[in-house]
Tab-separated table of C-alpha atoms in Angstrom:
chain	number	residue	atom	x	y	z
A	878	UNK	CA	-12.143	-13.706	14.149
A	879	UNK	CA	-12.291	-14.142	10.367
A	880	UNK	CA	-11.134	-11.476	7.957
A	881	UNK	CA	-12.224	-8.360	9.893
A	882	UNK	CA	-9.954	-5.289	9.815
A	883	UNK	CA	-10.193	-4.573	13.528
A	884	UNK	CA	-7.740	-1.716	13.320
A	885	UNK	CA	-9.268	0.304	10.493
A	886	UNK	CA	-11.877	2.926	11.408
A	887	UNK	CA	-15.307	2.459	9.781
A	888	UNK	CA	-14.639	5.040	7.128
A	889	UNK	CA	-11.210	5.899	5.745
A	890	UNK	CA	-10.577	9.393	4.557
A	891	UNK	CA	-7.273	10.545	3.038
A	892	UNK	CA	-6.202	13.653	1.268
A	893	UNK	CA	-3.648	14.812	-1.240
A	894	UNK	CA	-2.542	18.347	-0.527
A	895	UNK	CA	-0.370	19.896	-3.223
A	896	UNK	CA	0.823	23.487	-3.024
A	897	UNK	CA	0.188	25.475	-6.270
A	898	UNK	CA	3.647	27.037	-6.303
A	899	UNK	CA	4.976	24.792	-9.104
A	900	UNK	CA	4.039	21.929	-11.350
A	901	UNK	CA	2.923	18.420	-10.322
A	902	UNK	CA	6.200	16.835	-9.324
A	903	UNK	CA	6.568	13.055	-9.782
A	904	UNK	CA	7.127	12.769	-6.031
A	905	UNK	CA	3.791	14.527	-5.383
A	906	UNK	CA	2.141	12.317	-8.017
A	907	UNK	CA	3.441	9.243	-6.206
A	908	UNK	CA	2.021	10.535	-2.895
A	909	UNK	CA	-1.328	11.246	-4.559
A	910	UNK	CA	-1.349	7.743	-6.090
A	911	UNK	CA	-0.627	5.993	-2.789
A	912	UNK	CA	-3.418	7.988	-1.050
A	913	UNK	CA	-5.794	7.169	-3.884
A	914	UNK	CA	-4.934	3.447	-3.962
A	915	UNK	CA	-5.364	3.198	-0.142
A	916	UNK	CA	-8.737	4.947	-0.271
A	917	UNK	CA	-10.032	2.970	-3.237
A	918	UNK	CA	-8.915	-0.350	-1.708
A	919	UNK	CA	-10.762	0.268	1.551
A	920	UNK	CA	-13.852	1.881	0.055
A	921	UNK	CA	-12.835	5.180	1.613
A	922	UNK	CA	-12.709	8.732	0.313
A	923	UNK	CA	-9.777	10.521	-1.279
A	924	UNK	CA	-10.031	14.315	-0.981
A	925	UNK	CA	-8.018	17.053	-2.670
A	926	UNK	CA	-6.852	20.126	-0.792
A	927	UNK	CA	-4.890	22.881	-2.542
A	928	UNK	CA	-2.510	24.486	-0.015
A	929	UNK	CA	-2.566	28.032	-1.438
A	930	UNK	CA	-1.704	30.018	1.708
A	931	UNK	CA	1.591	31.170	0.238
A	932	UNK	CA	-0.110	34.010	-1.633
A	933	UNK	CA	2.988	35.343	-3.380
A	934	UNK	CA	3.991	32.029	-4.909
A	935	UNK	CA	0.614	30.401	-5.523
A	936	UNK	CA	-1.048	30.661	-8.871
A	937	UNK	CA	-4.318	29.530	-10.490
A	938	UNK	CA	-2.273	28.357	-13.474
A	939	UNK	CA	-0.264	25.974	-11.301
A	940	UNK	CA	-3.478	24.732	-9.597
A	941	UNK	CA	-4.893	23.924	-13.012
A	942	UNK	CA	-1.771	22.088	-14.154
A	943	UNK	CA	-1.788	19.988	-10.956
A	944	UNK	CA	-5.504	19.106	-11.382
A	945	UNK	CA	-4.955	18.283	-15.073
A	946	UNK	CA	-1.974	16.090	-14.184
A	947	UNK	CA	-3.927	14.134	-11.642
A	948	UNK	CA	-6.845	13.656	-14.026
A	949	UNK	CA	-4.468	12.530	-16.796
A	950	UNK	CA	-2.963	9.969	-14.442
A	951	UNK	CA	-6.507	8.621	-13.807
A	952	UNK	CA	-6.759	9.806	-10.222
A	953	UNK	CA	-10.108	11.218	-9.261
A	954	UNK	CA	-11.050	12.779	-5.964
A	955	UNK	CA	-14.243	12.823	-3.884
A	956	UNK	CA	-16.214	15.977	-3.351
A	957	UNK	CA	-15.094	19.405	-4.469
A	958	UNK	CA	-11.561	20.716	-4.159
A	959	UNK	CA	-10.788	22.410	-0.836
A	960	UNK	CA	-8.760	25.616	-1.051
A	961	UNK	CA	-6.791	26.145	2.146
A	962	UNK	CA	-6.675	29.964	1.686
A	963	UNK	CA	-10.451	30.039	2.100
A	964	UNK	CA	-10.257	28.735	5.649
A	965	UNK	CA	-8.086	31.438	7.219
A	966	UNK	CA	-10.828	32.793	9.508
A	967	UNK	CA	-11.247	29.269	10.970
A	968	UNK	CA	-7.411	28.908	11.412
A	969	UNK	CA	-7.386	32.255	13.315
A	970	UNK	CA	-10.266	31.151	15.508
A	971	UNK	CA	-8.465	27.949	16.573
A	972	UNK	CA	-5.263	29.853	17.247
A	973	UNK	CA	-7.135	32.318	19.473
A	974	UNK	CA	-8.765	29.356	21.248
A	975	UNK	CA	-5.314	27.904	21.973
A	976	UNK	CA	-4.190	31.311	23.235
A	977	UNK	CA	-7.200	31.596	25.576
A	978	UNK	CA	-6.504	28.032	26.850
A	979	UNK	CA	-2.898	28.895	27.727
A	980	UNK	CA	-1.655	26.382	25.117
A	981	UNK	CA	-0.146	29.275	23.138
A	982	UNK	CA	1.110	32.734	23.962
A	983	UNK	CA	1.664	36.110	22.367
A	984	UNK	CA	5.144	37.061	21.225
A	985	UNK	CA	5.828	40.359	19.292
A	986	UNK	CA	2.303	40.372	17.905
A	987	UNK	CA	2.464	36.768	16.742
A	988	UNK	CA	0.987	33.731	18.496
A	989	UNK	CA	3.410	30.997	19.550
A	990	UNK	CA	2.468	27.451	20.355
A	991	UNK	CA	3.725	26.150	23.679
A	992	UNK	CA	5.408	22.710	23.167
A	993	UNK	CA	4.558	20.315	26.024
A	994	UNK	CA	7.344	18.780	28.017
A	995	UNK	CA	6.439	15.190	27.194
A	996	UNK	CA	7.250	12.496	24.641
A	997	UNK	CA	5.358	12.812	21.402
A	998	UNK	CA	5.354	9.475	19.638
A	999	UNK	CA	3.291	7.705	17.029
A	1000	UNK	CA	3.157	4.388	15.322
A	1001	UNK	CA	4.039	5.116	11.749
A	1002	UNK	CA	2.469	2.614	9.295
A	1003	UNK	CA	5.749	2.541	7.326
A	1004	UNK	CA	8.530	3.304	9.830
A	1005	UNK	CA	7.078	1.823	13.000
A	1006	UNK	CA	7.320	3.801	16.266
A	1007	UNK	CA	8.818	7.257	15.974
A	1008	UNK	CA	9.237	9.444	19.084
A	1009	UNK	CA	10.386	13.042	19.852
A	1010	UNK	CA	10.790	14.864	23.148
A	1011	UNK	CA	8.541	17.886	23.244
A	1012	UNK	CA	11.209	19.934	25.099
A	1013	UNK	CA	13.659	19.430	22.137
A	1014	UNK	CA	11.344	21.334	19.805
A	1015	UNK	CA	11.202	25.030	20.447
A	1016	UNK	CA	7.920	26.856	20.678
A	1017	UNK	CA	6.823	27.800	17.143
A	1018	UNK	CA	4.652	30.464	15.592
A	1019	UNK	CA	1.127	29.373	14.626
A	1020	UNK	CA	-0.185	32.845	13.672
A	1021	UNK	CA	2.155	35.520	12.330
A	1022	UNK	CA	1.919	39.146	13.488
A	1023	UNK	CA	-0.245	39.932	10.430
A	1024	UNK	CA	-2.646	37.100	11.551
A	1025	UNK	CA	-1.568	34.772	8.691
A	1026	UNK	CA	-1.471	31.188	9.902
A	1027	UNK	CA	1.639	29.007	9.382
A	1028	UNK	CA	1.907	25.698	7.499
A	1029	UNK	CA	2.093	23.197	10.385
A	1030	UNK	CA	-0.892	24.776	12.018
A	1031	UNK	CA	-3.139	25.073	8.945
A	1032	UNK	CA	-2.530	21.428	8.094
A	1033	UNK	CA	-3.902	20.283	11.487
A	1034	UNK	CA	-6.915	22.628	11.323
A	1035	UNK	CA	-7.771	21.467	7.788
A	1036	UNK	CA	-7.255	17.737	8.440
A	1037	UNK	CA	-9.532	18.115	11.506
A	1038	UNK	CA	-12.261	19.904	9.565
A	1039	UNK	CA	-12.040	17.460	6.646
A	1040	UNK	CA	-12.198	14.445	8.975
A	1041	UNK	CA	-8.961	12.953	7.673
A	1042	UNK	CA	-8.279	9.556	9.223
A	1043	UNK	CA	-4.917	8.764	7.592
A	1044	UNK	CA	-2.105	11.118	6.511
A	1045	UNK	CA	0.021	9.516	3.853
A	1046	UNK	CA	2.954	11.809	2.804
A	1047	UNK	CA	6.635	11.968	2.063
A	1048	UNK	CA	9.184	11.196	4.845
A	1049	UNK	CA	10.439	14.794	4.589
A	1050	UNK	CA	7.396	15.567	6.765
A	1051	UNK	CA	8.451	13.359	9.661
A	1052	UNK	CA	9.976	16.294	11.568
A	1053	UNK	CA	6.659	18.197	11.181
A	1054	UNK	CA	4.613	15.354	12.755
A	1055	UNK	CA	5.438	15.958	16.447
A	1056	UNK	CA	4.468	19.617	16.139
A	1057	UNK	CA	1.201	18.593	14.491
A	1058	UNK	CA	0.380	15.845	17.022
A	1059	UNK	CA	1.039	18.352	19.857
A	1060	UNK	CA	-1.616	20.682	18.282
A	1061	UNK	CA	-4.147	17.834	18.005
A	1062	UNK	CA	-3.598	17.085	21.755
A	1063	UNK	CA	-3.905	20.750	22.633
A	1064	UNK	CA	-7.254	20.846	20.770
A	1065	UNK	CA	-8.329	17.624	22.572
A	1066	UNK	CA	-8.652	15.838	19.213
A	1067	UNK	CA	-7.363	12.412	18.097
A	1068	UNK	CA	-4.512	12.685	15.619
A	1069	UNK	CA	-4.862	10.704	12.391
A	1070	UNK	CA	-2.796	7.632	11.571
A	1071	UNK	CA	0.465	8.638	9.883
A	1072	UNK	CA	2.331	6.854	7.055
A	1073	UNK	CA	5.504	8.442	5.692
A	1074	UNK	CA	6.752	7.372	2.259
A	1075	UNK	CA	10.437	6.977	1.372
A	1076	UNK	CA	11.858	9.878	-0.739
A	1077	UNK	CA	12.632	9.494	-4.449
A	1078	UNK	CA	16.231	9.265	-5.496
A	1079	UNK	CA	17.972	9.220	-8.913
A	1080	UNK	CA	19.945	6.187	-10.057
A	1081	UNK	CA	23.113	7.955	-8.753
A	1082	UNK	CA	21.720	7.727	-5.169
A	1083	UNK	CA	21.100	11.522	-4.922
A	1084	UNK	CA	17.706	13.065	-4.136
A	1085	UNK	CA	15.593	13.307	-7.302
A	1086	UNK	CA	16.023	16.745	-8.887
A	1087	UNK	CA	16.124	18.489	-12.241
A	1088	UNK	CA	19.702	17.220	-12.882
A	1089	UNK	CA	18.192	13.733	-13.277
A	1090	UNK	CA	16.033	14.942	-16.135
A	1091	UNK	CA	12.290	15.454	-16.159
A	1092	UNK	CA	10.672	15.758	-12.728
A	1093	UNK	CA	7.196	17.078	-13.681
A	1094	UNK	CA	4.328	14.844	-14.712
A	1095	UNK	CA	3.524	17.088	-17.679
A	1096	UNK	CA	7.049	16.492	-19.114
A	1097	UNK	CA	6.489	12.752	-19.205
A	1098	UNK	CA	3.102	13.343	-20.827
A	1099	UNK	CA	4.844	15.406	-23.564
A	1100	UNK	CA	7.448	12.667	-24.032
A	1101	UNK	CA	4.714	10.239	-24.909
A	1102	UNK	CA	4.717	8.234	-21.711
A	1103	UNK	CA	1.276	6.689	-21.220
A	1104	UNK	CA	-0.672	7.493	-18.009
A	1105	UNK	CA	-1.097	3.788	-17.188
A	1106	UNK	CA	2.632	3.178	-17.511
A	1107	UNK	CA	3.593	6.190	-15.358
A	1108	UNK	CA	1.015	5.200	-12.767
A	1109	UNK	CA	2.341	1.584	-12.735
A	1110	UNK	CA	5.880	2.864	-12.446
A	1111	UNK	CA	5.094	5.279	-9.614
A	1112	UNK	CA	3.238	2.605	-7.676
A	1113	UNK	CA	6.410	0.487	-7.552
A	1114	UNK	CA	8.502	3.367	-6.149
A	1115	UNK	CA	8.914	2.329	-2.582
A	1116	UNK	CA	6.114	-0.287	-2.676
A	1117	UNK	CA	6.462	-3.970	-3.373
A	1118	UNK	CA	3.441	-6.091	-4.304
A	1119	UNK	CA	5.041	-9.061	-2.526
A	1120	UNK	CA	5.255	-11.188	-5.682
A	1121	UNK	CA	7.251	-11.018	-8.903
A	1122	UNK	CA	4.686	-8.826	-10.653
A	1123	UNK	CA	5.848	-5.614	-12.238
A	1124	UNK	CA	3.099	-4.840	-14.684
A	1125	UNK	CA	-0.443	-3.919	-13.623
A	1126	UNK	CA	-2.299	-3.240	-16.860
A	1127	UNK	CA	-5.535	-3.182	-15.003
A	1128	UNK	CA	-5.933	-0.405	-12.368
A	1129	UNK	CA	-8.256	-2.689	-10.437
A	1130	UNK	CA	-5.384	-5.225	-9.978
A	1131	UNK	CA	-3.196	-2.464	-8.580
A	1132	UNK	CA	-5.922	-1.373	-6.116
A	1133	UNK	CA	-6.339	-4.946	-4.890
A	1134	UNK	CA	-2.620	-5.575	-4.528
A	1135	UNK	CA	-1.882	-2.325	-2.730
A	1136	UNK	CA	-1.249	-2.200	0.971
A	1137	UNK	CA	0.665	0.262	3.137
A	1138	UNK	CA	2.452	-2.492	5.078
A	1139	UNK	CA	4.342	-3.312	1.911
A	1140	UNK	CA	5.776	0.173	1.562
A	1141	UNK	CA	9.531	-0.036	1.990
A	1142	UNK	CA	11.638	2.082	4.305
A	1143	UNK	CA	14.552	2.260	1.878
A	1144	UNK	CA	14.909	5.093	-0.629
A	1145	UNK	CA	12.952	4.660	-3.854
A	1146	UNK	CA	15.083	4.825	-7.030
A	1147	UNK	CA	13.520	6.704	-9.960
A	1148	UNK	CA	14.980	4.917	-12.955
A	1149	UNK	CA	13.878	6.550	-16.274
A	1150	UNK	CA	15.160	3.527	-18.296
A	1151	UNK	CA	12.842	1.279	-16.368
A	1152	UNK	CA	9.920	3.713	-16.944
A	1153	UNK	CA	10.602	3.701	-20.688
A	1154	UNK	CA	10.747	-0.112	-20.670
A	1155	UNK	CA	7.450	-0.209	-18.833
A	1156	UNK	CA	5.958	2.240	-21.303
A	1157	UNK	CA	7.083	0.014	-24.157
A	1158	UNK	CA	5.234	-2.884	-22.563
A	1159	UNK	CA	2.074	-0.750	-22.466
A	1160	UNK	CA	2.483	0.509	-26.030
A	1161	UNK	CA	2.925	-2.999	-27.460
A	1162	UNK	CA	-0.483	-3.954	-26.030
A	1163	UNK	CA	-2.375	-0.977	-27.351
A	1164	UNK	CA	-4.564	-1.293	-30.468
A	1165	UNK	CA	-3.184	0.728	-33.372
A	1166	UNK	CA	-6.378	2.820	-33.481
A	1167	UNK	CA	-5.634	4.093	-29.985
A	1168	UNK	CA	-1.944	4.519	-30.653
A	1169	UNK	CA	-2.744	6.791	-33.601
A	1170	UNK	CA	-4.043	9.488	-31.282
A	1171	UNK	CA	-1.120	9.076	-28.920
A	1172	UNK	CA	1.536	9.334	-31.675
A	1173	UNK	CA	-0.129	12.299	-33.402
A	1174	UNK	CA	1.656	15.119	-31.394
A	1175	UNK	CA	5.048	13.316	-31.920
A	1176	UNK	CA	4.383	13.025	-35.673
A	1177	UNK	CA	3.603	16.792	-35.809
A	1178	UNK	CA	6.718	17.593	-33.804
A	1179	UNK	CA	8.847	15.514	-36.192
A	1180	UNK	CA	7.259	17.199	-39.231
A	1181	UNK	CA	5.677	13.985	-40.520
A	1182	UNK	CA	2.528	14.408	-42.583
A	1183	UNK	CA	-0.061	11.949	-41.298
A	1184	UNK	CA	-2.439	12.503	-44.217
A	1185	UNK	CA	0.334	11.788	-46.762
A	1186	UNK	CA	0.933	8.420	-45.111
A	1187	UNK	CA	-2.811	7.595	-45.173
A	1188	UNK	CA	-4.839	6.179	-42.289
A	1189	UNK	CA	-4.723	2.525	-43.259
A	1190	UNK	CA	-0.968	2.567	-43.794
A	1191	UNK	CA	-0.453	4.448	-40.487
A	1192	UNK	CA	-2.357	1.719	-38.626
A	1193	UNK	CA	-0.299	-0.997	-40.336
A	1194	UNK	CA	2.936	0.822	-39.385
A	1195	UNK	CA	1.805	1.321	-35.779
A	1196	UNK	CA	0.930	-2.402	-35.429
A	1197	UNK	CA	4.552	-3.175	-36.255
A	1198	UNK	CA	6.619	-0.319	-34.665
A	1199	UNK	CA	4.763	-0.548	-31.307
A	1200	UNK	CA	6.628	-3.821	-30.658
A	1201	UNK	CA	10.015	-2.069	-30.427
A	1202	UNK	CA	9.088	1.456	-29.292
A	1203	UNK	CA	9.417	2.779	-25.774
A	1204	UNK	CA	7.826	6.204	-26.298
A	1205	UNK	CA	5.599	8.026	-28.840
A	1206	UNK	CA	8.740	9.757	-30.122
A	1207	UNK	CA	10.312	6.378	-30.884
A	1208	UNK	CA	7.213	5.417	-32.839
A	1209	UNK	CA	7.157	8.678	-34.811
A	1210	UNK	CA	10.871	8.323	-35.644
A	1211	UNK	CA	10.402	4.736	-36.881
A	1212	UNK	CA	7.345	5.711	-38.912
A	1213	UNK	CA	9.329	8.568	-40.495
A	1214	UNK	CA	12.194	6.283	-41.488
A	1215	UNK	CA	9.839	3.732	-42.984
A	1216	UNK	CA	7.847	6.232	-45.077
A	1217	UNK	CA	10.496	8.715	-46.090
A	1218	UNK	CA	13.971	7.707	-47.439
A	1219	UNK	CA	15.346	11.124	-46.545
A	1220	UNK	CA	14.883	10.398	-42.853
A	1221	UNK	CA	17.363	7.516	-42.871
A	1222	UNK	CA	20.375	8.581	-40.854
A	1223	UNK	CA	23.573	6.794	-42.006
A	1224	UNK	CA	25.500	7.190	-38.748
A	1225	UNK	CA	24.167	4.388	-36.575
A	1226	UNK	CA	27.153	3.014	-34.613
A	1227	UNK	CA	26.126	-0.604	-34.817
A	1228	UNK	CA	25.329	-0.388	-38.495
A	1229	UNK	CA	28.650	1.324	-39.303
A	1230	UNK	CA	30.546	-1.286	-37.259
A	1231	UNK	CA	28.782	-4.112	-39.155
A	1232	UNK	CA	29.682	-2.652	-42.595
A	1233	UNK	CA	33.303	-1.827	-41.565
A	1234	UNK	CA	33.842	-5.498	-40.572
A	1235	UNK	CA	33.693	-6.523	-44.261
A	1236	UNK	CA	32.492	-3.796	-46.598
A	1237	UNK	CA	32.784	-6.137	-49.671
A	1238	UNK	CA	30.676	-8.868	-48.102
A	1239	UNK	CA	28.055	-6.235	-47.276
A	1240	UNK	CA	27.962	-5.042	-50.909
A	1241	UNK	CA	27.966	-8.569	-52.321
A	1242	UNK	CA	25.054	-9.534	-50.067
A	1243	UNK	CA	23.038	-6.487	-51.233
A	1244	UNK	CA	23.725	-7.202	-54.885
A	1245	UNK	CA	22.463	-10.782	-54.457
A	1246	UNK	CA	19.413	-9.479	-52.506
A	1247	UNK	CA	18.499	-7.047	-55.337
A	1248	UNK	CA	18.656	-9.774	-57.894
A	1249	UNK	CA	16.618	-12.230	-55.809
A	1250	UNK	CA	13.970	-9.711	-54.691
A	1251	UNK	CA	13.675	-8.210	-58.165
A	1252	UNK	CA	12.163	-11.510	-59.219
A	1253	UNK	CA	9.382	-11.238	-56.636
A	1254	UNK	CA	6.528	-9.461	-58.368
A	1255	UNK	CA	4.220	-6.842	-56.784
A	1256	UNK	CA	1.388	-9.445	-56.482
A	1257	UNK	CA	3.649	-11.840	-54.468
A	1258	UNK	CA	5.200	-9.147	-52.268
A	1259	UNK	CA	3.920	-10.469	-48.947
A	1260	UNK	CA	5.501	-11.546	-45.649
A	1261	UNK	CA	5.458	-15.325	-46.420
A	1262	UNK	CA	6.907	-15.130	-49.979
A	1263	UNK	CA	9.587	-12.648	-48.783
A	1264	UNK	CA	10.525	-14.799	-45.876
A	1265	UNK	CA	11.010	-17.827	-48.160
A	1266	UNK	CA	12.996	-15.703	-50.647
A	1267	UNK	CA	15.410	-14.315	-47.995
A	1268	UNK	CA	15.900	-17.707	-46.366
A	1269	UNK	CA	16.479	-19.396	-49.739
A	1270	UNK	CA	19.003	-16.736	-50.691
A	1271	UNK	CA	20.978	-17.143	-47.403
A	1272	UNK	CA	21.093	-20.882	-48.076
A	1273	UNK	CA	22.281	-20.613	-51.682
A	1274	UNK	CA	24.938	-18.110	-50.724
A	1275	UNK	CA	26.102	-20.406	-47.910
A	1276	UNK	CA	25.601	-17.615	-45.434
A	1277	UNK	CA	23.833	-17.638	-42.044
A	1278	UNK	CA	20.457	-15.836	-41.994
A	1279	UNK	CA	22.048	-12.781	-40.333
A	1280	UNK	CA	24.496	-12.460	-43.285
A	1281	UNK	CA	21.510	-11.555	-45.513
A	1282	UNK	CA	19.039	-10.020	-43.060
A	1283	UNK	CA	21.371	-7.624	-41.420
A	1284	UNK	CA	22.446	-5.926	-44.704
A	1285	UNK	CA	18.747	-5.609	-45.720
A	1286	UNK	CA	17.852	-4.098	-42.387
A	1287	UNK	CA	20.778	-1.554	-42.549
A	1288	UNK	CA	19.972	-0.689	-46.149
A	1289	UNK	CA	16.322	0.015	-45.436
A	1290	UNK	CA	16.383	1.670	-42.029
A	1291	UNK	CA	20.028	2.753	-41.510
A	1292	UNK	CA	19.989	0.863	-38.240
A	1293	UNK	CA	20.894	-2.644	-37.090
A	1294	UNK	CA	17.603	-3.289	-35.215
A	1295	UNK	CA	14.134	-3.582	-36.736
A	1296	UNK	CA	11.090	-5.769	-37.114
A	1297	UNK	CA	11.588	-9.103	-38.875
A	1298	UNK	CA	13.114	-8.353	-42.338
A	1299	UNK	CA	10.186	-9.878	-44.288
A	1300	UNK	CA	7.711	-7.684	-42.354
A	1301	UNK	CA	9.927	-4.664	-42.957
A	1302	UNK	CA	10.092	-5.264	-46.720
A	1303	UNK	CA	6.386	-5.686	-46.949
A	1304	UNK	CA	5.773	-2.514	-44.856
A	1305	UNK	CA	8.129	-0.322	-46.862
A	1306	UNK	CA	6.863	-1.726	-50.191
A	1307	UNK	CA	8.459	-3.292	-53.247
A	1308	UNK	CA	9.717	-0.338	-55.250
A	1309	UNK	CA	10.935	1.627	-52.249
A	1310	UNK	CA	12.649	-1.379	-50.693
A	1311	UNK	CA	14.589	-2.166	-53.867
A	1312	UNK	CA	15.483	1.538	-54.378
A	1313	UNK	CA	16.874	1.736	-50.831
A	1314	UNK	CA	18.891	-1.454	-51.187
A	1315	UNK	CA	20.448	-0.244	-54.456
A	1316	UNK	CA	21.209	3.180	-52.823
A	1317	UNK	CA	22.834	1.517	-49.832
A	1318	UNK	CA	25.035	-0.506	-52.104
A	1319	UNK	CA	26.350	2.747	-53.705
A	1320	UNK	CA	26.629	4.342	-50.281
A	1321	UNK	CA	28.720	1.429	-48.919
A	1322	UNK	CA	30.935	1.635	-52.018
A	1323	UNK	CA	31.786	5.247	-51.337
A	1324	UNK	CA	32.100	4.839	-47.573
A	1325	UNK	CA	35.606	5.423	-46.203
């Protein structure tokens, strides 16, 4: 038999169908991504349909935000965007046809679909066989009395017209599926293959909502989350690559690894901490030249003057801070602290705890550091010389490395975590480093 996909039709066609009544929700983005990955893996087409039939709530602005969000995530679509509202005449024509065939009937000016008294079942690519009894679902309106079509009906009409072979959507649509399959049968058409994706939940086990924080793709973009990281994170929500991999830096790897049979039935947990960790992994691989553009809005928001820092220095700073940052805002904050003494905040809990343990030892260490570093001239102020100086000092004082490095770190950044101390000293510069260490000594002396 070889490696032939007997089950798949010759040409796969999927669609993402957002409704422009709000922004691009992360759940919608995940659905779009799964459709896109499935289409790209099988050499099929991924179409985009804007479901704008709710005229009161739909807006062009929301449509644009959704399209921009998809583009930012790196998801493209084939052909031009289909607007559902443009197909109303076709929807009406199909409803009238069902009425003429006795598959629907008039009721107070509306047209109601007659549910058949038979089992309606399908083999869901995620959940396996799902079945409903037609008689348990009451006859439903397909065309309102003002001739406006209803959601479950327009979806079938459009999917038919667009030649959709696979419908991949959230599991909240499972209860719509039997109604839609019944319409396909009534129109003597083959229904597509259905795959329902598990819903997104917060870490507290409740359905993902605003109370869990940001839910719109645009908010993550503003936070400085990279599109590749968000895409990688969304792909792993309810899908498991089947190996230990968590990071797909190359979109091609993700396409190759993706398959619907590895989508899980259990709820998908949206863990922002994990997203930030993942984003940090992406940031630390990016060249400083690229990061400069990404960090720019965060620098502006923090009131940091990029031109005052200078381009070369900014790139040096980015090469270092990217290793410990999780977002663009983290990078901006770290750059601010390293270039402007007034941005040091002396209320870091870990730093305060360290000093409180033995304030005198902290001051003594800083006094010794000032003396030792004062003897390193400007010409020798480099990472290697500074490393030797700090190590030598720790040895001569009979202290562990941390006993010298931690006070320097706290004096220069106000925090207990930073890049290696020799790199930090080089980055901040000789005069400024010494000035900060002297100031911290005074500050520790006056601390309660």
